[in-house]
CSV table of C-alpha atoms in Angstrom, one decimal:
chain,number,residue,atom,x,y,z
A,26,SER,CA,-30.1,-74.8,-38.6
A,27,THR,CA,-28.7,-78.2,-39.3
A,28,ALA,CA,-25.4,-76.8,-40.4
A,29,ALA,CA,-25.1,-74.7,-37.2
A,30,VAL,CA,-25.7,-77.8,-35.1
A,31,ALA,CA,-23.0,-79.7,-37.0
A,32,TRP,CA,-20.4,-77.1,-36.3
A,33,GLU,CA,-21.4,-76.8,-32.7
A,34,ALA,CA,-21.1,-80.6,-32.3
A,35,LEU,CA,-17.6,-80.6,-33.8
A,36,ALA,CA,-16.6,-77.9,-31.3
A,37,LYS,CA,-17.6,-80.0,-28.4
A,38,THR,CA,-16.3,-83.4,-29.3
A,39,SER,CA,-13.9,-83.9,-26.3
A,40,ALA,CA,-13.9,-83.4,-22.6
A,41,MET,CA,-10.3,-82.2,-22.9
A,42,LEU,CA,-11.6,-79.3,-25.1
A,43,SER,CA,-14.8,-78.8,-23.1
A,44,HIS,CA,-13.8,-75.2,-22.2
A,45,VAL,CA,-14.0,-74.1,-25.9
A,46,PRO,CA,-16.1,-70.9,-25.7
A,47,ASP,CA,-19.6,-71.3,-26.9
A,48,GLY,CA,-21.2,-68.9,-29.4
A,49,TYR,CA,-19.5,-69.9,-32.6
A,50,GLU,CA,-21.9,-69.1,-35.4
A,51,PRO,CA,-20.5,-70.1,-38.8
A,52,ALA,CA,-21.0,-68.0,-41.9
A,53,PRO,CA,-23.7,-69.2,-44.3
A,54,LEU,CA,-22.5,-72.1,-46.4
A,55,SER,CA,-23.8,-70.6,-49.5
A,56,ASP,CA,-22.0,-72.8,-52.1
A,57,ILE,CA,-22.6,-76.0,-50.0
A,58,ALA,CA,-26.2,-75.0,-49.2
A,59,ARG,CA,-27.0,-74.4,-52.8
A,60,SER,CA,-25.6,-77.8,-53.8
A,61,GLU,CA,-27.5,-79.5,-51.0
A,62,ASN,CA,-30.7,-77.8,-52.0
A,63,ASP,CA,-30.2,-79.0,-55.6
A,64,VAL,CA,-29.7,-82.5,-54.4
A,65,PHE,CA,-32.9,-82.6,-52.4
A,66,ASP,CA,-34.9,-80.9,-55.2
A,67,ARG,CA,-34.4,-84.2,-57.2
A,68,GLU,CA,-36.0,-87.3,-55.8
A,69,VAL,CA,-34.2,-90.7,-55.8
A,70,SER,CA,-35.8,-93.8,-57.2
A,71,TRP,CA,-35.4,-96.1,-54.3
A,72,PRO,CA,-36.9,-99.1,-56.1
A,73,ALA,CA,-34.2,-98.6,-58.8
A,74,VAL,CA,-31.6,-98.7,-56.0
A,75,ALA,CA,-33.1,-101.9,-54.7
A,76,ALA,CA,-33.1,-103.3,-58.3
A,77,MET,CA,-29.4,-102.8,-58.4
A,78,GLY,CA,-29.0,-105.0,-55.3
A,79,ALA,CA,-28.1,-102.3,-52.8
A,80,LEU,CA,-31.3,-102.7,-50.8
A,81,SER,CA,-33.8,-105.4,-50.0
A,82,SER,CA,-37.4,-104.8,-50.8
A,83,SER,CA,-38.2,-104.2,-47.1
A,84,GLN,CA,-35.3,-101.7,-46.8
A,85,CYS,CA,-36.6,-100.0,-49.9
A,86,ASP,CA,-39.9,-99.5,-48.2
A,87,VAL,CA,-38.3,-98.2,-45.1
A,88,ILE,CA,-36.2,-95.6,-46.9
A,89,SER,CA,-39.0,-94.5,-49.2
A,90,ALA,CA,-41.3,-93.8,-46.2
A,91,TYR,CA,-38.4,-92.2,-44.3
A,92,VAL,CA,-37.6,-89.5,-46.9
A,93,ASP,CA,-41.3,-88.5,-47.0
A,94,LYS,CA,-41.4,-87.6,-43.3
A,95,ASP,CA,-40.5,-84.2,-41.9
A,96,ALA,CA,-37.2,-83.6,-40.1
A,97,GLN,CA,-38.6,-84.2,-36.6
A,98,ASP,CA,-40.1,-87.5,-37.6
A,99,ARG,CA,-37.0,-88.6,-39.4
A,100,ALA,CA,-35.0,-87.9,-36.2
A,101,LEU,CA,-37.5,-90.1,-34.2
A,102,GLU,CA,-37.1,-92.9,-36.8
A,103,ILE,CA,-33.3,-92.8,-36.4
A,104,PHE,CA,-33.6,-92.8,-32.6
A,105,GLN,CA,-35.9,-95.8,-32.7
A,106,ARG,CA,-34.2,-97.9,-35.4
A,107,PRO,CA,-30.6,-96.8,-35.6
A,108,ALA,CA,-29.2,-100.2,-36.6
A,109,ASP,CA,-31.6,-100.6,-39.5
A,110,PHE,CA,-30.8,-97.2,-40.9
A,111,ALA,CA,-27.1,-97.7,-40.4
A,112,LYS,CA,-27.2,-100.8,-42.7
A,113,ILE,CA,-29.5,-99.0,-45.2
A,114,PHE,CA,-27.3,-95.9,-45.6
A,115,LEU,CA,-24.0,-97.8,-45.7
A,116,SER,CA,-25.3,-100.3,-48.1
A,117,ILE,CA,-26.3,-97.6,-50.5
A,118,LEU,CA,-23.0,-95.7,-50.1
A,119,SER,CA,-21.0,-99.0,-50.6
A,120,ASN,CA,-22.9,-100.4,-53.6
A,121,ILE,CA,-24.2,-97.5,-55.7
A,122,SER,CA,-22.1,-95.3,-58.0
A,123,ASP,CA,-24.8,-92.9,-59.2
A,124,ASP,CA,-23.6,-89.5,-58.2
A,125,HIS,CA,-27.0,-88.0,-57.2
A,126,THR,CA,-28.0,-91.1,-55.1
A,127,LEU,CA,-24.7,-90.9,-53.2
A,128,LYS,CA,-25.0,-87.2,-52.5
A,129,TYR,CA,-28.6,-87.6,-51.4
A,130,THR,CA,-27.7,-90.4,-49.0
A,131,LEU,CA,-24.7,-88.6,-47.6
A,132,CYS,CA,-26.9,-85.6,-46.8
A,133,LEU,CA,-29.3,-88.0,-45.0
A,134,VAL,CA,-26.5,-89.5,-43.0
A,135,HIS,CA,-25.1,-86.0,-42.0
A,136,GLU,CA,-28.6,-84.9,-41.0
A,137,ALA,CA,-29.1,-88.1,-38.9
A,138,LEU,CA,-25.8,-87.6,-37.1
A,139,ASN,CA,-26.6,-83.9,-36.4
A,140,GLU,CA,-30.1,-84.6,-35.1
A,141,THR,CA,-29.2,-87.8,-33.3
A,142,PRO,CA,-25.4,-87.9,-32.4
A,143,SER,CA,-25.8,-91.4,-30.9
A,144,PHE,CA,-26.4,-92.7,-34.4
A,145,ALA,CA,-22.6,-92.8,-34.8
A,146,ARG,CA,-22.6,-95.8,-32.5
A,147,ALA,CA,-24.9,-97.7,-34.8
A,148,LEU,CA,-22.7,-97.0,-37.8
A,149,LEU,CA,-19.6,-98.1,-35.8
A,150,GLN,CA,-21.3,-101.4,-35.0
A,151,LEU,CA,-20.6,-102.3,-38.6
A,152,ASP,CA,-16.8,-101.9,-38.2
A,153,GLY,CA,-15.1,-105.0,-39.5
A,154,SER,CA,-17.8,-105.8,-42.0
A,155,GLU,CA,-18.0,-104.9,-45.7
A,156,LEU,CA,-20.0,-101.9,-44.7
A,157,ALA,CA,-17.2,-100.5,-42.4
A,158,PRO,CA,-18.1,-96.8,-42.2
A,159,ARG,CA,-14.6,-95.2,-42.2
A,160,ALA,CA,-13.7,-97.4,-45.2
A,161,VAL,CA,-16.8,-96.2,-47.0
A,162,CYS,CA,-15.8,-92.6,-46.3
A,163,HIS,CA,-12.4,-93.2,-47.9
A,164,ARG,CA,-14.0,-94.5,-51.1
A,165,LEU,CA,-16.2,-91.4,-51.2
A,166,LEU,CA,-13.3,-89.0,-50.8
A,167,ARG,CA,-11.8,-90.4,-54.1
A,168,ARG,CA,-14.8,-88.8,-56.0
A,169,ASN,CA,-13.3,-85.3,-55.5
A,170,ASP,CA,-16.7,-83.7,-55.6
A,171,LEU,CA,-17.3,-80.6,-53.5
A,172,LEU,CA,-20.5,-81.6,-51.7
A,173,THR,CA,-19.4,-85.3,-51.4
A,174,ASN,CA,-16.1,-84.3,-49.9
A,175,PHE,CA,-17.7,-81.7,-47.6
A,176,LYS,CA,-20.3,-84.1,-46.2
A,177,THR,CA,-17.7,-86.9,-45.8
A,178,CYS,CA,-15.4,-84.5,-43.9
A,179,CYS,CA,-18.3,-83.6,-41.5
A,180,ILE,CA,-19.2,-87.3,-41.0
A,181,PHE,CA,-15.7,-88.8,-40.6
A,182,PRO,CA,-14.7,-87.3,-37.2
A,183,GLN,CA,-17.9,-88.6,-35.6
A,184,LEU,CA,-16.6,-92.1,-36.5
A,185,VAL,CA,-13.5,-91.6,-34.4
A,186,THR,CA,-14.2,-92.2,-30.8
A,187,SER,CA,-11.0,-93.0,-29.0
A,188,ASP,CA,-7.2,-92.5,-29.1
A,189,GLU,CA,-6.9,-96.1,-30.2
A,190,VAL,CA,-9.1,-95.6,-33.2
A,191,ALA,CA,-7.3,-92.3,-33.9
A,192,SER,CA,-4.1,-94.3,-34.4
A,193,SER,CA,-5.7,-96.6,-36.9
A,194,GLY,CA,-4.8,-96.8,-40.6
A,195,ASP,CA,-8.2,-95.3,-41.5
A,196,VAL,CA,-7.4,-92.1,-39.6
A,197,ILE,CA,-3.8,-92.0,-40.9
A,198,SER,CA,-5.1,-92.2,-44.4
A,199,PHE,CA,-7.6,-89.5,-43.8
A,200,VAL,CA,-5.0,-87.1,-42.3
A,201,ASP,CA,-2.7,-87.8,-45.3
A,202,TRP,CA,-5.6,-86.9,-47.6
A,203,ALA,CA,-6.4,-83.7,-45.6
A,204,VAL,CA,-2.7,-82.6,-45.6
A,205,MET,CA,-2.5,-83.3,-49.4
A,206,LYS,CA,-5.6,-81.1,-49.9
A,207,LEU,CA,-4.1,-78.3,-47.7
A,208,ARG,CA,-1.0,-78.3,-49.8
A,209,LEU,CA,-3.2,-77.4,-52.7
A,210,PHE,CA,-4.6,-74.4,-50.8
A,211,GLY,CA,-5.4,-71.7,-53.3
A,212,GLN,CA,-6.5,-74.2,-55.9
A,213,GLU,CA,-9.3,-75.6,-53.8
A,214,GLU,CA,-12.8,-74.1,-53.5
A,215,GLU,CA,-13.8,-72.3,-50.3
A,216,GLY,CA,-16.3,-75.0,-49.5
A,217,ALA,CA,-13.7,-77.8,-49.8
A,218,LEU,CA,-11.4,-76.0,-47.4
A,219,ARG,CA,-14.2,-75.5,-44.9
A,220,GLY,CA,-14.9,-79.2,-45.0
A,221,ILE,CA,-11.2,-80.2,-44.4
A,222,MET,CA,-11.0,-77.7,-41.5
A,223,SER,CA,-14.2,-79.0,-40.0
A,224,ALA,CA,-12.8,-82.5,-40.0
A,225,LEU,CA,-9.5,-81.4,-38.4
A,226,MET,CA,-11.5,-79.5,-35.8
A,227,GLY,CA,-13.0,-82.9,-34.8
A,228,LEU,CA,-9.9,-85.1,-35.2
A,229,LEU,CA,-7.2,-82.9,-33.6
A,230,GLN,CA,-8.7,-83.5,-30.2
A,231,TYR,CA,-6.8,-86.8,-30.2
A,232,SER,CA,-3.1,-86.7,-29.3
A,233,ALA,CA,-2.3,-89.3,-32.0
A,234,VAL,CA,-3.8,-87.1,-34.7
A,235,ARG,CA,-2.0,-84.0,-33.4
A,236,ALA,CA,1.3,-85.9,-33.6
A,237,MET,CA,0.8,-87.2,-37.2
A,238,PHE,CA,-0.5,-83.8,-38.3
A,239,LEU,CA,2.7,-82.1,-37.0
A,240,GLU,CA,4.9,-84.8,-38.6
A,241,ARG,CA,3.3,-83.9,-41.9
A,242,GLU,CA,4.2,-80.2,-41.6
A,243,GLY,CA,0.6,-79.4,-40.7
A,244,LEU,CA,1.6,-76.4,-38.6
A,245,ASP,CA,3.2,-74.7,-41.6
A,246,LEU,CA,0.1,-75.4,-43.7
A,247,LEU,CA,-2.2,-73.9,-41.0
A,248,LEU,CA,-0.1,-70.8,-40.7
A,249,LYS,CA,-0.2,-70.3,-44.5
A,250,VAL,CA,-4.0,-70.5,-44.5
A,251,ILE,CA,-4.2,-68.0,-41.6
A,252,ALA,CA,-1.8,-65.6,-43.3
A,253,SER,CA,-3.7,-65.7,-46.6
A,254,LYS,CA,-6.6,-63.6,-45.1
A,255,PRO,CA,-9.3,-66.3,-45.7
A,256,SER,CA,-13.0,-66.0,-45.0
A,257,MET,CA,-14.0,-65.4,-41.4
A,258,GLN,CA,-15.2,-69.0,-41.1
A,259,VAL,CA,-12.0,-70.6,-42.4
A,260,LEU,CA,-10.0,-68.2,-40.3
A,261,TYR,CA,-11.9,-69.3,-37.2
A,262,GLN,CA,-11.6,-72.9,-38.1
A,263,SER,CA,-7.8,-72.6,-38.7
A,264,LEU,CA,-7.3,-70.8,-35.4
A,265,PHE,CA,-9.3,-73.5,-33.6
A,266,CYS,CA,-7.0,-76.2,-35.1
A,267,LEU,CA,-3.9,-74.2,-34.2
A,268,TRP,CA,-5.3,-73.9,-30.6
A,269,MET,CA,-5.6,-77.7,-30.4
A,270,VAL,CA,-2.1,-78.2,-31.9
A,271,SER,CA,-0.8,-75.8,-29.2
A,272,PHE,CA,-1.6,-78.4,-26.5
A,273,VAL,CA,1.4,-80.4,-27.8
A,274,ASP,CA,4.4,-79.3,-25.7
A,275,GLY,CA,6.8,-77.2,-27.7
A,276,ALA,CA,4.8,-77.6,-31.0
A,277,LEU,CA,4.8,-73.9,-31.7
A,278,GLN,CA,8.2,-72.9,-30.3
A,279,ALA,CA,10.2,-73.2,-33.6
A,280,GLU,CA,7.6,-71.0,-35.3
A,281,SER,CA,6.8,-68.8,-32.3
A,282,LYS,CA,7.7,-65.5,-34.0
A,283,ARG,CA,5.6,-66.4,-37.0
A,284,VAL,CA,2.7,-67.5,-34.9
A,285,ILE,CA,2.7,-64.5,-32.5
A,286,GLY,CA,3.1,-62.1,-35.4
A,287,LEU,CA,0.0,-63.5,-37.0
A,288,LEU,CA,-2.0,-63.6,-33.8
A,289,VAL,CA,-1.1,-60.0,-32.8
A,290,GLY,CA,-1.8,-58.8,-36.3
A,291,LEU,CA,-5.3,-60.3,-36.2
A,292,MET,CA,-6.0,-58.7,-32.8
A,293,LYS,CA,-4.7,-55.3,-33.9
A,294,ARG,CA,-7.2,-55.4,-36.9
A,295,ASN,CA,-10.1,-55.4,-34.5
A,296,ALA,CA,-11.1,-58.9,-35.5
A,297,LYS,CA,-14.5,-60.3,-34.6
A,298,GLU,CA,-14.9,-61.5,-31.0
A,299,LYS,CA,-14.7,-65.2,-31.8
A,300,VAL,CA,-11.3,-64.6,-33.6
A,301,THR,CA,-10.0,-62.5,-30.8
A,302,ARG,CA,-11.0,-65.2,-28.3
A,303,MET,CA,-9.1,-67.9,-30.2
A,304,CYS,CA,-6.0,-65.7,-30.6
A,305,LEU,CA,-6.0,-65.1,-26.8
A,306,ALA,CA,-6.6,-68.8,-26.1
A,307,ILE,CA,-3.6,-69.8,-28.2
A,308,CYS,CA,-1.4,-67.2,-26.5
A,309,SER,CA,-2.5,-68.3,-23.1
A,310,ASN,CA,-1.7,-71.9,-24.0
A,311,ILE,CA,1.9,-71.2,-24.9
A,312,LEU,CA,2.7,-68.6,-22.2
A,313,ASP,CA,5.0,-70.7,-20.1
A,314,ASN,CA,7.9,-70.4,-22.5
A,315,SER,CA,10.3,-67.4,-22.0
A,316,ASP,CA,11.3,-67.2,-25.7
A,317,ILE,CA,7.6,-67.0,-26.7
A,318,GLN,CA,7.0,-64.4,-24.0
A,319,ARG,CA,9.9,-62.4,-25.6
A,320,SER,CA,8.3,-62.8,-29.0
A,321,MET,CA,5.0,-61.5,-27.6
A,322,VAL,CA,6.6,-58.4,-26.3
A,323,GLU,CA,8.6,-57.9,-29.5
A,324,HIS,CA,5.4,-58.0,-31.5
A,325,GLY,CA,3.7,-55.4,-29.2
A,326,LEU,CA,1.3,-57.8,-27.5
A,327,PRO,CA,1.3,-55.8,-24.2
A,328,ARG,CA,0.0,-52.7,-26.1
A,329,VAL,CA,-2.6,-54.7,-27.9
A,330,LEU,CA,-3.7,-56.2,-24.6
A,331,ALA,CA,-4.0,-52.7,-23.1
A,332,THR,CA,-6.4,-51.7,-25.9
A,333,LEU,CA,-8.4,-54.9,-25.6
A,334,GLU,CA,-8.6,-54.5,-21.8
A,335,SER,CA,-10.4,-51.2,-22.3
A,336,GLU,CA,-13.2,-52.8,-24.3
A,337,ASN,CA,-16.4,-54.4,-23.0
A,338,TRP,CA,-16.5,-58.2,-23.7
A,339,ASP,CA,-19.5,-60.4,-23.4
A,340,ASP,CA,-17.3,-63.4,-23.3
A,341,GLU,CA,-15.7,-63.9,-19.8
A,342,ASP,CA,-13.0,-66.1,-21.3
A,343,ILE,CA,-11.6,-63.1,-23.3
A,344,SER,CA,-11.4,-60.9,-20.2
A,345,ARG,CA,-9.8,-63.8,-18.2
A,346,ASP,CA,-7.2,-64.5,-20.9
A,347,ILE,CA,-6.3,-60.8,-21.3
A,348,SER,CA,-5.7,-60.5,-17.5
A,349,GLN,CA,-3.7,-63.7,-17.3
A,350,ILE,CA,-1.4,-62.9,-20.3
A,351,LYS,CA,-0.9,-59.3,-19.2
A,352,THR,CA,0.0,-60.3,-15.6
A,353,ILE,CA,2.6,-62.9,-16.7
A,354,LEU,CA,4.2,-60.6,-19.3
A,355,ASP,CA,4.3,-57.7,-16.7
A,356,GLU,CA,5.9,-60.0,-14.1
A,357,ASN,CA,8.6,-61.2,-16.5
A,358,ILE,CA,9.2,-58.0,-18.6
A,359,HIS,CA,12.4,-57.2,-16.6
A,360,LEU,CA,13.8,-60.6,-17.5
A,361,LEU,CA,13.2,-59.9,-21.2
A,362,THR,CA,14.8,-56.4,-21.1
A,363,THR,CA,18.1,-56.8,-19.3
A,364,TYR,CA,21.0,-54.3,-19.9
A,365,GLU,CA,23.4,-57.2,-20.7
A,366,GLN,CA,21.1,-58.4,-23.5
A,367,TYR,CA,20.8,-54.9,-24.8
A,368,ARG,CA,24.6,-54.2,-24.8
A,369,GLU,CA,25.2,-57.5,-26.6
A,370,GLU,CA,22.7,-56.5,-29.3
A,371,VAL,CA,24.1,-53.0,-29.8
A,372,ILE,CA,27.7,-54.2,-30.0
A,373,SER,CA,26.7,-56.7,-32.6
A,374,GLY,CA,25.6,-53.8,-34.8
A,375,ASN,CA,22.4,-55.8,-35.8
A,376,LEU,CA,19.5,-54.1,-34.0
A,377,ASP,CA,15.9,-55.3,-34.1
A,378,TRP,CA,12.8,-54.2,-32.2
A,379,THR,CA,13.4,-56.5,-29.3
A,380,PRO,CA,11.4,-55.7,-26.1
A,381,VAL,CA,14.2,-53.7,-24.4
A,382,HIS,CA,14.1,-50.8,-26.9
A,383,LYS,CA,10.5,-49.7,-25.9
A,384,SER,CA,10.6,-50.7,-22.3
A,385,GLU,CA,10.1,-47.7,-20.0
A,386,VAL,CA,11.4,-49.8,-17.1
A,387,PHE,CA,14.6,-50.4,-19.0
A,388,TRP,CA,15.3,-46.8,-19.8
A,389,THR,CA,14.4,-45.5,-16.4
A,390,GLN,CA,16.8,-48.0,-14.7
A,391,ASN,CA,19.7,-48.0,-17.2
A,392,PHE,CA,20.1,-44.6,-18.8
A,393,THR,CA,23.2,-43.7,-16.7
A,394,LYS,CA,25.0,-46.8,-17.9
A,395,PHE,CA,25.2,-45.3,-21.4
A,396,ASP,CA,27.9,-42.9,-20.0
A,397,GLU,CA,30.2,-45.8,-19.1
A,398,ASN,CA,33.4,-46.6,-21.0
A,399,ASP,CA,33.6,-43.1,-22.5
A,400,PHE,CA,30.0,-43.3,-23.9
A,401,GLU,CA,30.8,-46.6,-25.7
A,402,LEU,CA,27.2,-47.6,-26.5
A,403,LEU,CA,26.3,-44.0,-27.6
A,404,ARG,CA,29.2,-44.0,-30.0
A,405,VAL,CA,28.1,-47.3,-31.5
A,406,LEU,CA,24.5,-46.1,-31.8
A,407,THR,CA,25.7,-42.9,-33.5
A,408,ASN,CA,27.8,-44.8,-36.0
A,409,LEU,CA,24.8,-47.1,-36.8
A,410,LEU,CA,22.8,-44.1,-37.9
A,411,THR,CA,24.8,-44.0,-41.1
A,412,GLU,CA,26.5,-47.3,-41.2
A,413,GLY,CA,23.7,-49.7,-40.1
A,414,GLU,CA,21.1,-51.4,-42.2
A,415,GLY,CA,17.7,-49.7,-42.5
A,416,LYS,CA,16.2,-51.3,-39.4
A,417,SER,CA,19.3,-51.0,-37.3
A,418,ALA,CA,19.6,-47.3,-38.1
A,419,SER,CA,15.9,-46.7,-37.2
A,420,VAL,CA,16.3,-48.5,-33.9
A,421,ALA,CA,19.5,-46.6,-33.1
A,422,ALA,CA,17.7,-43.3,-33.8
A,423,HIS,CA,14.9,-44.4,-31.4
A,424,ASP,CA,17.4,-45.3,-28.7
A,425,LEU,CA,19.3,-42.1,-28.9
A,426,GLY,CA,16.1,-40.2,-28.5
A,427,GLU,CA,15.2,-42.3,-25.4
A,428,TYR,CA,18.6,-41.6,-23.9
A,429,ALA,CA,18.0,-37.9,-24.4
A,430,ARG,CA,14.5,-38.1,-22.9
A,431,HIS,CA,15.7,-39.8,-19.8
A,432,HIS,CA,19.2,-38.4,-19.1
A,433,PRO,CA,19.4,-34.9,-17.6
A,434,ARG,CA,22.6,-34.2,-19.6
A,435,GLY,CA,21.7,-36.2,-22.7
A,436,LYS,CA,21.4,-33.3,-25.1
A,437,ALA,CA,25.0,-32.2,-24.4
A,438,ALA,CA,26.4,-35.7,-24.7
A,439,LEU,CA,24.6,-36.3,-28.1
A,440,GLU,CA,25.8,-32.9,-29.4
A,441,LYS,CA,29.4,-33.6,-28.4
A,442,LEU,CA,29.3,-37.1,-30.2
A,443,GLY,CA,27.8,-35.7,-33.3
A,444,ALA,CA,24.6,-37.7,-32.9
A,445,LYS,CA,22.3,-34.7,-33.0
A,446,ALA,CA,23.7,-33.5,-36.3
A,447,LYS,CA,23.4,-36.9,-37.9
A,448,LEU,CA,19.8,-37.3,-36.7
A,449,MET,CA,18.9,-33.9,-38.2
A,450,ALA,CA,20.4,-34.9,-41.5
A,451,LEU,CA,18.4,-38.1,-41.5
A,452,MET,CA,15.1,-36.2,-41.1
A,453,THR,CA,15.2,-36.0,-44.9
A,454,ASP,CA,16.4,-39.5,-45.6
A,455,LYS,CA,14.7,-41.5,-48.4
A,456,ASN,CA,13.8,-44.3,-45.9
A,457,ALA,CA,10.4,-43.2,-44.4
A,458,ASP,CA,10.8,-45.3,-41.2
A,459,LEU,CA,14.3,-43.8,-40.5
A,460,ARG,CA,12.9,-40.3,-41.2
A,461,LYS,CA,10.2,-40.9,-38.6
A,462,HIS,CA,12.5,-42.1,-35.9
A,463,ALA,CA,15.1,-39.5,-36.6
A,464,LEU,CA,12.4,-36.7,-36.3
A,465,SER,CA,11.1,-38.2,-33.1
A,466,ALA,CA,14.7,-38.4,-31.6
A,467,VAL,CA,15.4,-34.7,-32.6
A,468,GLN,CA,12.2,-33.6,-30.9
A,469,LYS,CA,13.2,-35.4,-27.7
A,470,ILE,CA,16.6,-33.8,-27.8
A,471,MET,CA,15.1,-30.3,-28.4
A,472,VAL,CA,12.7,-30.5,-25.4
A,473,GLN,CA,15.3,-32.0,-23.1
A,474,PHE,CA,16.7,-29.7,-20.5
């Protein structure tokens, strides 16, 4: 379909992003499609347009004959006479205020660009004139109409062809408009959001646009959209934009826990293959940062990867990314789970589910160190069962259970310190998470010999 071709074209707009996996099939644009069908169901009086001075008589004859042809013949006309049609379309869009005529013409321009991408060059030949295409787009965006905004958003990225143009005032103004619309997320129609995201998918390939988008807190806006559980299409588009932003060094570091939490959550929910693919591609892009690696382990990404690895994927990119991420995390897990880091965390009394707590390697290598300094760490953990905040108490219960599971004399030590009795009492605590971990720890103590 025409719409599918448009989305595919936007996904392949740059050599830098040429490894974007193929196969993206957008959900039906029901609201947009209905609006577009309504537009084409009503004819435009081209002689009336010419009478208003927007077209010459010869241009009127050309457009009248053009709209009567089928799609294949229209594409041939655009290919043979691109400059003529560029002037006709832009003249109408610049000089006519009638809502229906503008929508009809915008749909024709969008169709022409989809069927003949090189038509963008003919439009750009009019840069610097009163028919400058990007300036025309800005005027159209002021109309705040769903179909008009959507079509303009699909057209605008195809009028940006270099980093130099991406730094221009036209593009800066467009990014300002898109960010303003994203700030209204929740108030905008689904179709409007799809249009904005489609434009960003095309524009964020340019480093200048990525920089200005980040300066305008675009990352926060993207993450809010992803966290809102949007439609599958908007989710994919948002992840695609996040992936392109991830090419900026350090762009995701400040929000790494938030980013990784969202991505891991999506993969845990058995998302569609195209969503899983984008989540993995983003993780792969930011894998060279140790803090982000730690966040990945904290959020349970290794376990998610193990589950994904057992599935059969048609997309080779998914299998490759799973292998790459898993290998790097496995190689560095010991750096993320050192005893010194663990001791510092326990002494602070503020425990969290950092990687060390659930690392089999850590417990196997370090369980004897818990006996040092008259069982110092065990005493702190025991106190945290009743004195720590909810999460700290749960983590302490878990760790005491792991100590009992690994240490040959762990049961005796925990009984002597009073940890076993406290854990048994916590099996009826009002905090469900604490009850769960206390029960698990007691079970480990009871089976320990």
